Short mmCIF file of C-alpha atoms and ligand atoms in Angstrom, two decimals:
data_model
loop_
_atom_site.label_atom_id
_atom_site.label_comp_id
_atom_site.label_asym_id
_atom_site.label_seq_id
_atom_site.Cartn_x
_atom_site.Cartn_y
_atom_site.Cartn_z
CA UNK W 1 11.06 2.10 29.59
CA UNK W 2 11.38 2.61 26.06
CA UNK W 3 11.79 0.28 22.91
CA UNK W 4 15.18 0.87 22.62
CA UNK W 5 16.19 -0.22 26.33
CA UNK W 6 14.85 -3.84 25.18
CA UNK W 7 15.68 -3.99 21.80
CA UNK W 8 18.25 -6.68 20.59
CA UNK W 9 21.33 -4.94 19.75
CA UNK W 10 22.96 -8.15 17.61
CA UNK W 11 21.72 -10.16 15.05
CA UNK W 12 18.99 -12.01 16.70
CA UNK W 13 17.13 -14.91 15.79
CA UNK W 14 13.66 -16.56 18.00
CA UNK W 15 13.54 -19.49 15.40
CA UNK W 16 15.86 -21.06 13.03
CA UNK W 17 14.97 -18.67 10.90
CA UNK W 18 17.39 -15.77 9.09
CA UNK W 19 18.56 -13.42 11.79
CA UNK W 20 17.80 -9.93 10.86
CA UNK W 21 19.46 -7.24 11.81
CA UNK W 22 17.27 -3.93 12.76
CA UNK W 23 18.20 -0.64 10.63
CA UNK W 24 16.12 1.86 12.79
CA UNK W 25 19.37 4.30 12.31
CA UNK W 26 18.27 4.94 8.51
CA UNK W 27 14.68 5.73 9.62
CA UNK W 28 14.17 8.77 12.60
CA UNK W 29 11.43 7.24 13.96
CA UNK W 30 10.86 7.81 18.02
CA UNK W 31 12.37 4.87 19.61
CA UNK W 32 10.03 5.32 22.39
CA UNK W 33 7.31 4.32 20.51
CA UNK W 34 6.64 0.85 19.20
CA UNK W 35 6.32 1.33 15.32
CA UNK W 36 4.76 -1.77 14.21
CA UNK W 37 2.20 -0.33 11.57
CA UNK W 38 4.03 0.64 8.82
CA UNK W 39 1.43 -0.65 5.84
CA UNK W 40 -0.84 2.15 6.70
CA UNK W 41 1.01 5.66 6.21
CA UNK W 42 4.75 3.77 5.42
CA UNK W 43 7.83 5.81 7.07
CA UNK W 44 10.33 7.72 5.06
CA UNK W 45 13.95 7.22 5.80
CA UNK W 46 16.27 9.61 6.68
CA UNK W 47 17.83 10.17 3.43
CA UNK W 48 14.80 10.70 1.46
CA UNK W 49 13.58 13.45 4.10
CA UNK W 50 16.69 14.97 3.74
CA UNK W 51 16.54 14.73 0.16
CA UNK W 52 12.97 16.39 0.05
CA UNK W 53 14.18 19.14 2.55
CA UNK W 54 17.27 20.04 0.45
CA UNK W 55 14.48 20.05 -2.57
CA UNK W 56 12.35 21.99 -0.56
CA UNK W 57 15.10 25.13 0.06
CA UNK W 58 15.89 25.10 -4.00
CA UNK W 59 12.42 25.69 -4.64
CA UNK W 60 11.88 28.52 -2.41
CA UNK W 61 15.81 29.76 -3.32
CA UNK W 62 14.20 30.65 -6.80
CA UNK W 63 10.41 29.50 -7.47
CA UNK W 64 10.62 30.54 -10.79
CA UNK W 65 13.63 28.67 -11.68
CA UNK W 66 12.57 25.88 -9.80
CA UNK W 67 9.23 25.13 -11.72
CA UNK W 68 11.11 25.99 -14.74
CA UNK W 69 13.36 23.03 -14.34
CA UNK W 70 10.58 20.94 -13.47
CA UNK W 71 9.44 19.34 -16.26
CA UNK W 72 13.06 17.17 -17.20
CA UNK W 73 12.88 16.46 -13.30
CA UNK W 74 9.44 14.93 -12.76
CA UNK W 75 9.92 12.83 -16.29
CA UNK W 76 13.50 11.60 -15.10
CA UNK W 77 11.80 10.73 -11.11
CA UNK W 78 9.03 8.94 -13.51
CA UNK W 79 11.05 6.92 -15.21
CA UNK W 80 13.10 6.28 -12.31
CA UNK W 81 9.97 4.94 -10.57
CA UNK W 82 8.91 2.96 -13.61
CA UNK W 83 11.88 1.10 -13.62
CA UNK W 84 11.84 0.24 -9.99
CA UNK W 85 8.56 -1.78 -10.38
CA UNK W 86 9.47 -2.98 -13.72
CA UNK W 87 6.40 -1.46 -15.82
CA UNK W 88 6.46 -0.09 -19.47
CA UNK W 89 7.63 3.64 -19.07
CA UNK W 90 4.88 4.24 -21.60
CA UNK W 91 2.02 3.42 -19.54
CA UNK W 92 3.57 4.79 -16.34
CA UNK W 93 1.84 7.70 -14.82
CA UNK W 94 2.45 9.74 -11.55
CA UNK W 95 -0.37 9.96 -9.44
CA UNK W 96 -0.66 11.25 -5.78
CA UNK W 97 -2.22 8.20 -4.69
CA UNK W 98 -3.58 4.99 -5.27
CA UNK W 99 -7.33 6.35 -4.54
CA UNK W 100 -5.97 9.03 -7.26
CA UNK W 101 -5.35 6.14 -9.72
CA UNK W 102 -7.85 4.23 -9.02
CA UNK W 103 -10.64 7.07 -9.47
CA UNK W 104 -8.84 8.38 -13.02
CA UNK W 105 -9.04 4.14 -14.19
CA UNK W 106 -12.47 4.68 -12.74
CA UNK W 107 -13.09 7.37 -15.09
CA UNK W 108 -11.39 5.74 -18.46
CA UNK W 109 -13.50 2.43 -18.28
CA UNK W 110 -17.26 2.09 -19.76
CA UNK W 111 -19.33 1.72 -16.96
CA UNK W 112 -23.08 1.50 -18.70
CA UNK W 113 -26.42 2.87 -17.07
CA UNK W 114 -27.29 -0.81 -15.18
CA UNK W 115 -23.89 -2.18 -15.41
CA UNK W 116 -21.95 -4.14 -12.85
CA UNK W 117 -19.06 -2.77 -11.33
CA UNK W 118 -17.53 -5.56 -9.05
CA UNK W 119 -15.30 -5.88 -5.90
CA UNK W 120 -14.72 -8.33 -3.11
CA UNK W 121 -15.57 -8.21 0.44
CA UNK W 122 -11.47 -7.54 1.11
CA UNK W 123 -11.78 -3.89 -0.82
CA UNK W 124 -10.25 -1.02 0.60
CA UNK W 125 -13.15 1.04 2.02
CA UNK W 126 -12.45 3.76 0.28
CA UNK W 127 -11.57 2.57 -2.99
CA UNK W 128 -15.13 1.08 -2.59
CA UNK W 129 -16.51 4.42 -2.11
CA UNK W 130 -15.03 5.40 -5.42
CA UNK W 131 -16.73 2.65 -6.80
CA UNK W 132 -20.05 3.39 -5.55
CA UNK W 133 -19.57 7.19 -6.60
CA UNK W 134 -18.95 6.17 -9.72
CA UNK W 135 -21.94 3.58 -9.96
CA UNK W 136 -24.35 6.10 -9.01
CA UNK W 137 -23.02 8.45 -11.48
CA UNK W 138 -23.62 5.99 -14.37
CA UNK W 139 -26.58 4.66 -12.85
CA UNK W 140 -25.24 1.11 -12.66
CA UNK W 141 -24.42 -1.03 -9.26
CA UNK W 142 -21.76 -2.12 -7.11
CA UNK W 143 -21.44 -5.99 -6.73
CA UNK W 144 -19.41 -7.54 -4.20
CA UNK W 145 -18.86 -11.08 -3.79
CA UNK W 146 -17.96 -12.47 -0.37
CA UNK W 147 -14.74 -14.12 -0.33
CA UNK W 148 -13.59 -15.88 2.96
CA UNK W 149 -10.56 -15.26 4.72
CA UNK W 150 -8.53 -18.61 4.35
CA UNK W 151 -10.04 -18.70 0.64
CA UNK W 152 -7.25 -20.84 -1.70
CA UNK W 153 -6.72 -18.96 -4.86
CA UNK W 154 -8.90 -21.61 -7.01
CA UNK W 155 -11.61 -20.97 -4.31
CA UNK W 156 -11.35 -17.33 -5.27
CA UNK W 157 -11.54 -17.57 -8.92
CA UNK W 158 -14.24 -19.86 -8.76
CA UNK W 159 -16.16 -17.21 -6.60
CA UNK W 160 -15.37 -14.50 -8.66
CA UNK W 161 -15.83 -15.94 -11.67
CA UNK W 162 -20.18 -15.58 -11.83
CA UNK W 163 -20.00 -12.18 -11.14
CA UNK W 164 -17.18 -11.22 -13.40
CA UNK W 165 -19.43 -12.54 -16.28
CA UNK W 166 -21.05 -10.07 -17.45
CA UNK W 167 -19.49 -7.10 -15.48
CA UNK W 168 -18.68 -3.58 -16.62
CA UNK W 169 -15.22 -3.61 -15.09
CA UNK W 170 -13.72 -5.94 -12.29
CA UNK W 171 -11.98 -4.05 -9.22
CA UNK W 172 -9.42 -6.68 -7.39
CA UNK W 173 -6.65 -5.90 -4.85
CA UNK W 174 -3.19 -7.42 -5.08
CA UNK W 175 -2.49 -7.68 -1.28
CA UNK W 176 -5.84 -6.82 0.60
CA UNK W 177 -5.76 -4.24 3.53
CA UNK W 178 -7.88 -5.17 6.12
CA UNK W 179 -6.49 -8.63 5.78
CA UNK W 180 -3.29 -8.65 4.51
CA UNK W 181 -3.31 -10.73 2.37
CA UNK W 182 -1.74 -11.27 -1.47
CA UNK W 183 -4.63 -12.14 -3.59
CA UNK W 184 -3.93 -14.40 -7.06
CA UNK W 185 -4.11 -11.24 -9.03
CA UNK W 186 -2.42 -13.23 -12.51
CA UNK W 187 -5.52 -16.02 -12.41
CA UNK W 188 -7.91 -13.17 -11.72
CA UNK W 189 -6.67 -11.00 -14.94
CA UNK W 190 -7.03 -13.79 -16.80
CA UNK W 191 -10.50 -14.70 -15.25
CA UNK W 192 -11.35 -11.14 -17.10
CA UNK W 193 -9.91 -11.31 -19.69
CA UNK W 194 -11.18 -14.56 -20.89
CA UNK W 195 -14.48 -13.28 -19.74
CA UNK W 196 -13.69 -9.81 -21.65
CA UNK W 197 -14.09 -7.36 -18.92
CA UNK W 198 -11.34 -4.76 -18.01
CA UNK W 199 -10.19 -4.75 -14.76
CA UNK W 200 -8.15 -2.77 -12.44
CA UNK W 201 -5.50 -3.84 -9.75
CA UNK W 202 -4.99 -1.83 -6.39
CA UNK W 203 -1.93 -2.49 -6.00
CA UNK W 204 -1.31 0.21 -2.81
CA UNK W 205 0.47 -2.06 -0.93
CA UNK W 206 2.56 -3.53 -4.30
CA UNK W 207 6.09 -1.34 -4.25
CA UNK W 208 8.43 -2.62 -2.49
CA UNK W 209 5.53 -6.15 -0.83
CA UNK W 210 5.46 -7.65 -3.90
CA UNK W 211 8.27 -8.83 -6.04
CA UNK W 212 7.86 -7.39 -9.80
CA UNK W 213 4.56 -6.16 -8.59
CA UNK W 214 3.05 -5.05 -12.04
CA UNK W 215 0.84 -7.81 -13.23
CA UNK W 216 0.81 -8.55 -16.54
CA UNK W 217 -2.36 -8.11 -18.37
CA UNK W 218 -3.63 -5.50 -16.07
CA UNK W 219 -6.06 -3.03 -17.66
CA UNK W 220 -4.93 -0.85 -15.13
CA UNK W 221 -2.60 -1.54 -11.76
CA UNK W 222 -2.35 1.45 -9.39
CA UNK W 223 0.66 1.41 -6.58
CA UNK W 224 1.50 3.50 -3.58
CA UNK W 225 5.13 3.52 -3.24
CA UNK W 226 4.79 5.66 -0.19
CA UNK W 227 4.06 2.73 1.99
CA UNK W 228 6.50 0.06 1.83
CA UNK W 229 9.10 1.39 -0.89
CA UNK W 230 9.10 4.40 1.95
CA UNK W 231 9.08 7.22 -0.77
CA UNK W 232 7.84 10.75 1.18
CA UNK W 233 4.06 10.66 0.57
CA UNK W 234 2.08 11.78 -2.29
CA UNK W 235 4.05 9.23 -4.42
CA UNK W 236 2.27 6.44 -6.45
CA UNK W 237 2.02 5.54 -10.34
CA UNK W 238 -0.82 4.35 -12.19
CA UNK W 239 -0.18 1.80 -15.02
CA UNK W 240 -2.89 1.63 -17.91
CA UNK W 241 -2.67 -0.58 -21.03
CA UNK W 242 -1.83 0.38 -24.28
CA UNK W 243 -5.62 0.48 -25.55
CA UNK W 244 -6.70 2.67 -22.57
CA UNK W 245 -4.08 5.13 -23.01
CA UNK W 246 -5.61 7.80 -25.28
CA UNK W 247 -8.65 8.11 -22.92
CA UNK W 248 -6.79 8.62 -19.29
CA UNK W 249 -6.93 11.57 -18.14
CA UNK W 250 -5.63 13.24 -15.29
CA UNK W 251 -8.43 14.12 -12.55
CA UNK W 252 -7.20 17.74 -12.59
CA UNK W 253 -7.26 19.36 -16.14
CA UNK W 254 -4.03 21.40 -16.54
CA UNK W 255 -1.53 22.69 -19.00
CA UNK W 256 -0.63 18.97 -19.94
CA UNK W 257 -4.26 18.55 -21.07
CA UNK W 258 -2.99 17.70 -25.10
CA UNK W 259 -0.19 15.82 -23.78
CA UNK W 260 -0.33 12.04 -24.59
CA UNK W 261 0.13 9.66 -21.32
CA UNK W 262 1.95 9.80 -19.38
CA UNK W 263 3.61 13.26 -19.66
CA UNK W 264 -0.11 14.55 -19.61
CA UNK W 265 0.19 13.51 -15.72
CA UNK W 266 3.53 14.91 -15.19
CA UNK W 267 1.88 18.09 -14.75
CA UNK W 268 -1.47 18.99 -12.62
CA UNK W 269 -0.80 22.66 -11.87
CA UNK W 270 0.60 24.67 -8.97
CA UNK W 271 1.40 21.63 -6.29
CA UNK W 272 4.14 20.03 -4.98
CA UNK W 273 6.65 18.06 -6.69
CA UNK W 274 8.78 17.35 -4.04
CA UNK W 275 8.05 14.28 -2.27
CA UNK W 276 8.28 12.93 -6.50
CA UNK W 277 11.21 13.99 -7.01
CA UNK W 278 12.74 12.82 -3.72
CA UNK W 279 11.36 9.41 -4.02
CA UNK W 280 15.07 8.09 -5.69
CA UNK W 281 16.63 8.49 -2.11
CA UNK W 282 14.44 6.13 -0.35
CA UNK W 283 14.22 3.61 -3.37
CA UNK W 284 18.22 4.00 -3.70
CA UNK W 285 18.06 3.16 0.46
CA UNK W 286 16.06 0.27 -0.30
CA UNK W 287 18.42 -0.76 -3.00
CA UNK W 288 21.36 -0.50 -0.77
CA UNK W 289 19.80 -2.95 2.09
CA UNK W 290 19.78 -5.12 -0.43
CA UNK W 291 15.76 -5.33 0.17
CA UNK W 292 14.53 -8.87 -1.65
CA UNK W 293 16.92 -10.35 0.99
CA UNK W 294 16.13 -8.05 3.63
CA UNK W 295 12.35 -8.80 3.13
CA UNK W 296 12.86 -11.93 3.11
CA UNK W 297 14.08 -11.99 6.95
CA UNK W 298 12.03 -9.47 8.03
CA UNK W 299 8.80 -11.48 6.79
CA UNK W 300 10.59 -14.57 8.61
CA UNK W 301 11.00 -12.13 12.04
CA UNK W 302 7.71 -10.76 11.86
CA UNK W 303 6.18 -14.29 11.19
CA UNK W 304 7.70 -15.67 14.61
CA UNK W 305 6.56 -12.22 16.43
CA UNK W 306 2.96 -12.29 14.88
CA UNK W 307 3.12 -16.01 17.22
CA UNK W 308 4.49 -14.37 20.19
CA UNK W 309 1.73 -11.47 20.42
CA UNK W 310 -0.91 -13.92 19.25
CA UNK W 311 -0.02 -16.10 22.75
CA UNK W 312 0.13 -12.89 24.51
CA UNK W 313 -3.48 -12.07 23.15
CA UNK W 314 -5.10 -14.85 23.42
CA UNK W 315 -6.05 -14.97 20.09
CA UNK W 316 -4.60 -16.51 17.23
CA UNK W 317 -2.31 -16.14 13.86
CA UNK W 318 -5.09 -17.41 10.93
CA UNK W 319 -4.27 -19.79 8.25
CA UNK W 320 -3.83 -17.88 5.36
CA UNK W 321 -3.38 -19.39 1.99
CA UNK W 322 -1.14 -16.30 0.95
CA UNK W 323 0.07 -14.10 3.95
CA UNK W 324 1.32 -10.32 3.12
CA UNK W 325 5.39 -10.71 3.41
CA UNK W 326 5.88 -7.78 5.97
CA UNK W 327 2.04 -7.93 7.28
CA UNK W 328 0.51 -10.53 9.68
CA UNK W 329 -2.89 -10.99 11.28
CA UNK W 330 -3.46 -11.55 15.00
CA UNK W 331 -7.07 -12.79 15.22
CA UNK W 332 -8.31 -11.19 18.76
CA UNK W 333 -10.27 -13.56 20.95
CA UNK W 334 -14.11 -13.23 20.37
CA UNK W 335 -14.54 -11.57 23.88
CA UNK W 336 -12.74 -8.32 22.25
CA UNK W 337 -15.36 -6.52 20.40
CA UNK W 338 -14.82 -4.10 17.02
CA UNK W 339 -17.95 -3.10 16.20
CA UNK W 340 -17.65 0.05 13.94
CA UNK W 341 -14.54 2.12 12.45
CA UNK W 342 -15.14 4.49 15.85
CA UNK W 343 -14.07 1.12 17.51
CA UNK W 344 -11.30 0.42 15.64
CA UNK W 345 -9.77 3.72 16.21
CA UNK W 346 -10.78 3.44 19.71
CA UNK W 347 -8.70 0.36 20.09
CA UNK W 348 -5.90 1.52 17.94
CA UNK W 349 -5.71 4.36 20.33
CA UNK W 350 -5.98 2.13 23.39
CA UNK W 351 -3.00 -0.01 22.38
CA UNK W 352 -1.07 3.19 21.38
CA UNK W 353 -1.74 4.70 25.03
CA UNK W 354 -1.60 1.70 27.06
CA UNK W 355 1.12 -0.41 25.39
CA UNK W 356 2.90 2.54 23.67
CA UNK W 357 2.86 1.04 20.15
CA UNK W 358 1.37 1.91 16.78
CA UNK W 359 -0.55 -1.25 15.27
CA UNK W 360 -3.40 -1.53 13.15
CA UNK W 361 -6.95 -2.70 14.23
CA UNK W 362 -8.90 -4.15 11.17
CA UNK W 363 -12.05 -5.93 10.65
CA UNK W 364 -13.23 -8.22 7.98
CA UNK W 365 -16.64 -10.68 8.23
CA UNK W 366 -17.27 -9.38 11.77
CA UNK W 367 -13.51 -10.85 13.27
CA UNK W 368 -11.44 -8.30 15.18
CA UNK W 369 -7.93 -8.32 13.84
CA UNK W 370 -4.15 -6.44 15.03
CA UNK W 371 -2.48 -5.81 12.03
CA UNK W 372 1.22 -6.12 12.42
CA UNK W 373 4.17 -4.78 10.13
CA UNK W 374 7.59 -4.90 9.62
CA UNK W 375 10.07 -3.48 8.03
CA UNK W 376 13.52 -2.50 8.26
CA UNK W 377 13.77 -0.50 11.07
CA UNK W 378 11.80 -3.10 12.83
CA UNK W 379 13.71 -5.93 14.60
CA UNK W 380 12.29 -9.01 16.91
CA UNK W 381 12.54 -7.14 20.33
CA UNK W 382 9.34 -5.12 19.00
CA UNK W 383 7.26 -8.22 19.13
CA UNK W 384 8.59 -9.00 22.01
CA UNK W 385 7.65 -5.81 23.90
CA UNK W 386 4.36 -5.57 22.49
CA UNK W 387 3.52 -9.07 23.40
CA UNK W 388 4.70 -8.52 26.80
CA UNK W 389 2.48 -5.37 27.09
CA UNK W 390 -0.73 -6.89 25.54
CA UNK W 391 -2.25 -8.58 28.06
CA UNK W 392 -3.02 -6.12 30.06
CA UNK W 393 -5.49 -4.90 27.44
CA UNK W 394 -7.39 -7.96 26.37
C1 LIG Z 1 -5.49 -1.93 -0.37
C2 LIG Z 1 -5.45 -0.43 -0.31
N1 LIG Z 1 -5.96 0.27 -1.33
C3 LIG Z 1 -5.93 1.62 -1.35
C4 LIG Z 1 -5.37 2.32 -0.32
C5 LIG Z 1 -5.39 3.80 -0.39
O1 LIG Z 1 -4.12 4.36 -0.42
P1 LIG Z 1 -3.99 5.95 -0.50
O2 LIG Z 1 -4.60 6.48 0.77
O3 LIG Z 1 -2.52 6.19 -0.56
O4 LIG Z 1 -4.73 6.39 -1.68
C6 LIG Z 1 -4.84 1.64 0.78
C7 LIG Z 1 -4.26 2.38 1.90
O5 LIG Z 1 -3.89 1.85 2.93
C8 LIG Z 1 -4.88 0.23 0.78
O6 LIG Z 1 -4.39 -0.48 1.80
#
């Protein structure tokens, strides 16, 4: 049986809820497989693959015409990109990556030999790593402060707030991986600011979660919009305040390197500028589902569904003061044990075999977690399915 054989065709609603109607036809994702993990690698639609492809033939039509061209292209996909998240054009930069962005704000900000570079216990492991590579570079130490799951935002400014006193720069996500969760990013920037210590935003999951996802007062806000604005991958921008500008530089030096920012990014050799330049088509997609409103009832389906496979599980949907729109936690019952990253991807791997669907396993203060997405393609018969397949593995 596939997903398709049990998917609701109609508009479909479990709750009073907005029904939502399921777009799988703009994505060409394998409807035998349930695709319910979308916040870790995203999924690019249709039109932006076939955007990239007819990209992709150009280039290799006439590579020399094609990187001659390239310039005026990558600054008009910039700007395009800019505008999408609402951020000053000035301060916009392309990066590959949010681990990209994060590394080059990394870079820019004085980190002094015995300084404090701090992050919370929800940091993306390896944006952590880039803070400890960068703390034993400068000789100076990684602090993180242990903020609980069902934390309120004042609870997590007042926890912050001792170690951001004093710190060389402050590190805080805007909606939290492991526990998808949106984090009260404007108090926190002004936690640092009063306290006069730069900080930087990952903001991975921001294009296309979070409404106007650029935070004001952000030293620097880095965003992927390769997850959930679906752009191909490789696409993100970086966002630096005016008084950081002059010192950001690109992590690869290349022709650009007397360019101011963000042109001096436009540019970081012989790579490719494709998934970039394609990134309109999915954002134009986006635009034409209409995607506040589509978010909206997706986050409504996938709320009712994260219920449904919770039941199935055993284990339970946690309180969160500030769930992730399209992400929800399923807390796994305590007899399902995650001890290390090799048993998270055992799990993940388990579920994907033995229940045929694609779901993240997370951890965070020693509780096992499924991470489930949504998004457009996704409609409530995946819940559905994937609750009726779960208890056979827990
Ligand atoms: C919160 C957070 N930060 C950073 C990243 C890293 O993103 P990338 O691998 O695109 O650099 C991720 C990826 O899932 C994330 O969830």
């Amino acid at each position: 049986m596939t997903s398709s054989d049990c998917r609701p065709q109609g508009l479909t609603s479990v709750s009073n809820r907005p029904a939502w109607r399921p777009r799988p036809d703009l994505w060409t994702l394998d409807p035998a497989v349930l695709h319910l993990n979308h916040g870790s690698w995203g999924a690019v639609p249709r039109a932006a693959q076939e955007a990239a492809a007819r990209l992709r033939a150009e280039s290799e039509a006439n590579p020399a015409a094609w990187f001659r061209a390239l310039p005026d292209r990558v600054a008009a996909a910039r700007r395009r990109l800019a505008a999408w998240v609402g951020a000053d054009e000035a301060g916009f930069a392309l990066v590959p990556n949010v681990s990209a962005g994060v590394t080059v704000a990394l870079t820019a900000v004085d980190v002094p030999p015995g300084g404090r570079i701090v992050v919370t216990s929800h940091c993306y492991g390896a944006v952590r790593f880039a803070a400890e590579r960068f703390a034993r570079l400068r000789g100076a130490t990684v602090v993180e402060v242990p903020v609980p799951l069902t934390a309120s935002p004042d609870e997590v400014v007042a926890l912050l707030a001792p170690a951001v006193s004093g710190a060389s720069v402050v590190l805080v996500d805007q909606v939290t991986s492991a526990t998808a969760t949106v984090f009260p990013v404007a108090r926190l920037i002004e936690l640092c600011r009063s306290a006069g210590v730069p900080v930087i935003v990952d903001g991975a999951h921001g294009p296309g979660l979070v409404p106007l996802p650029v935070p004001e007062g952000a030293d620097f806000w880095a965003g992927n919009f390769h997850k959930w604005a679906c752009a191909p991958r490789g696409t993100a921008g970086l966002v630096v305040a005016p008084r950081w500008r002059s010192r950001t530089m690109p992590l690869v030096v290349s022709w650009s390197e007397q360019a101011s920012l963000p042109e001096r990014f436009d540019w970081q050799a012989t790579a490719d500028y494709v998934p970039w330049l394609a990134a309109g088509a999915a954002l134009d997609m986006l635009d034409e589902l209409d995607w506040p409103a589509a978010r909206a009832a997706v986050s409504a389906m996938l709320a009712d569904g994260a219920d449904e496979v919770a039941n199935a599980a055993g284990g339970e949907v946690p309180e969160l003061a500030a769930p992730a729109a399209t992400m929800r936690l399923v807390a796994l019952p305590p007899s399902v044990r995650v001890e290390d990253k090799a048993a998270e991807e055992a799990l993940r791997r388990r579920i994907a075999r033995e229940a045929g669907a694609e779901v993240n396993v997370t951890v965070h203060a020693g509780q096992a977690f499924l991470r489930l997405s949504a998004h457009a393609y996704n409609g409530p018969g995946d819940y559905e399915l994937l609750a009726a397949r779960l208890p056979v593995l827990f």
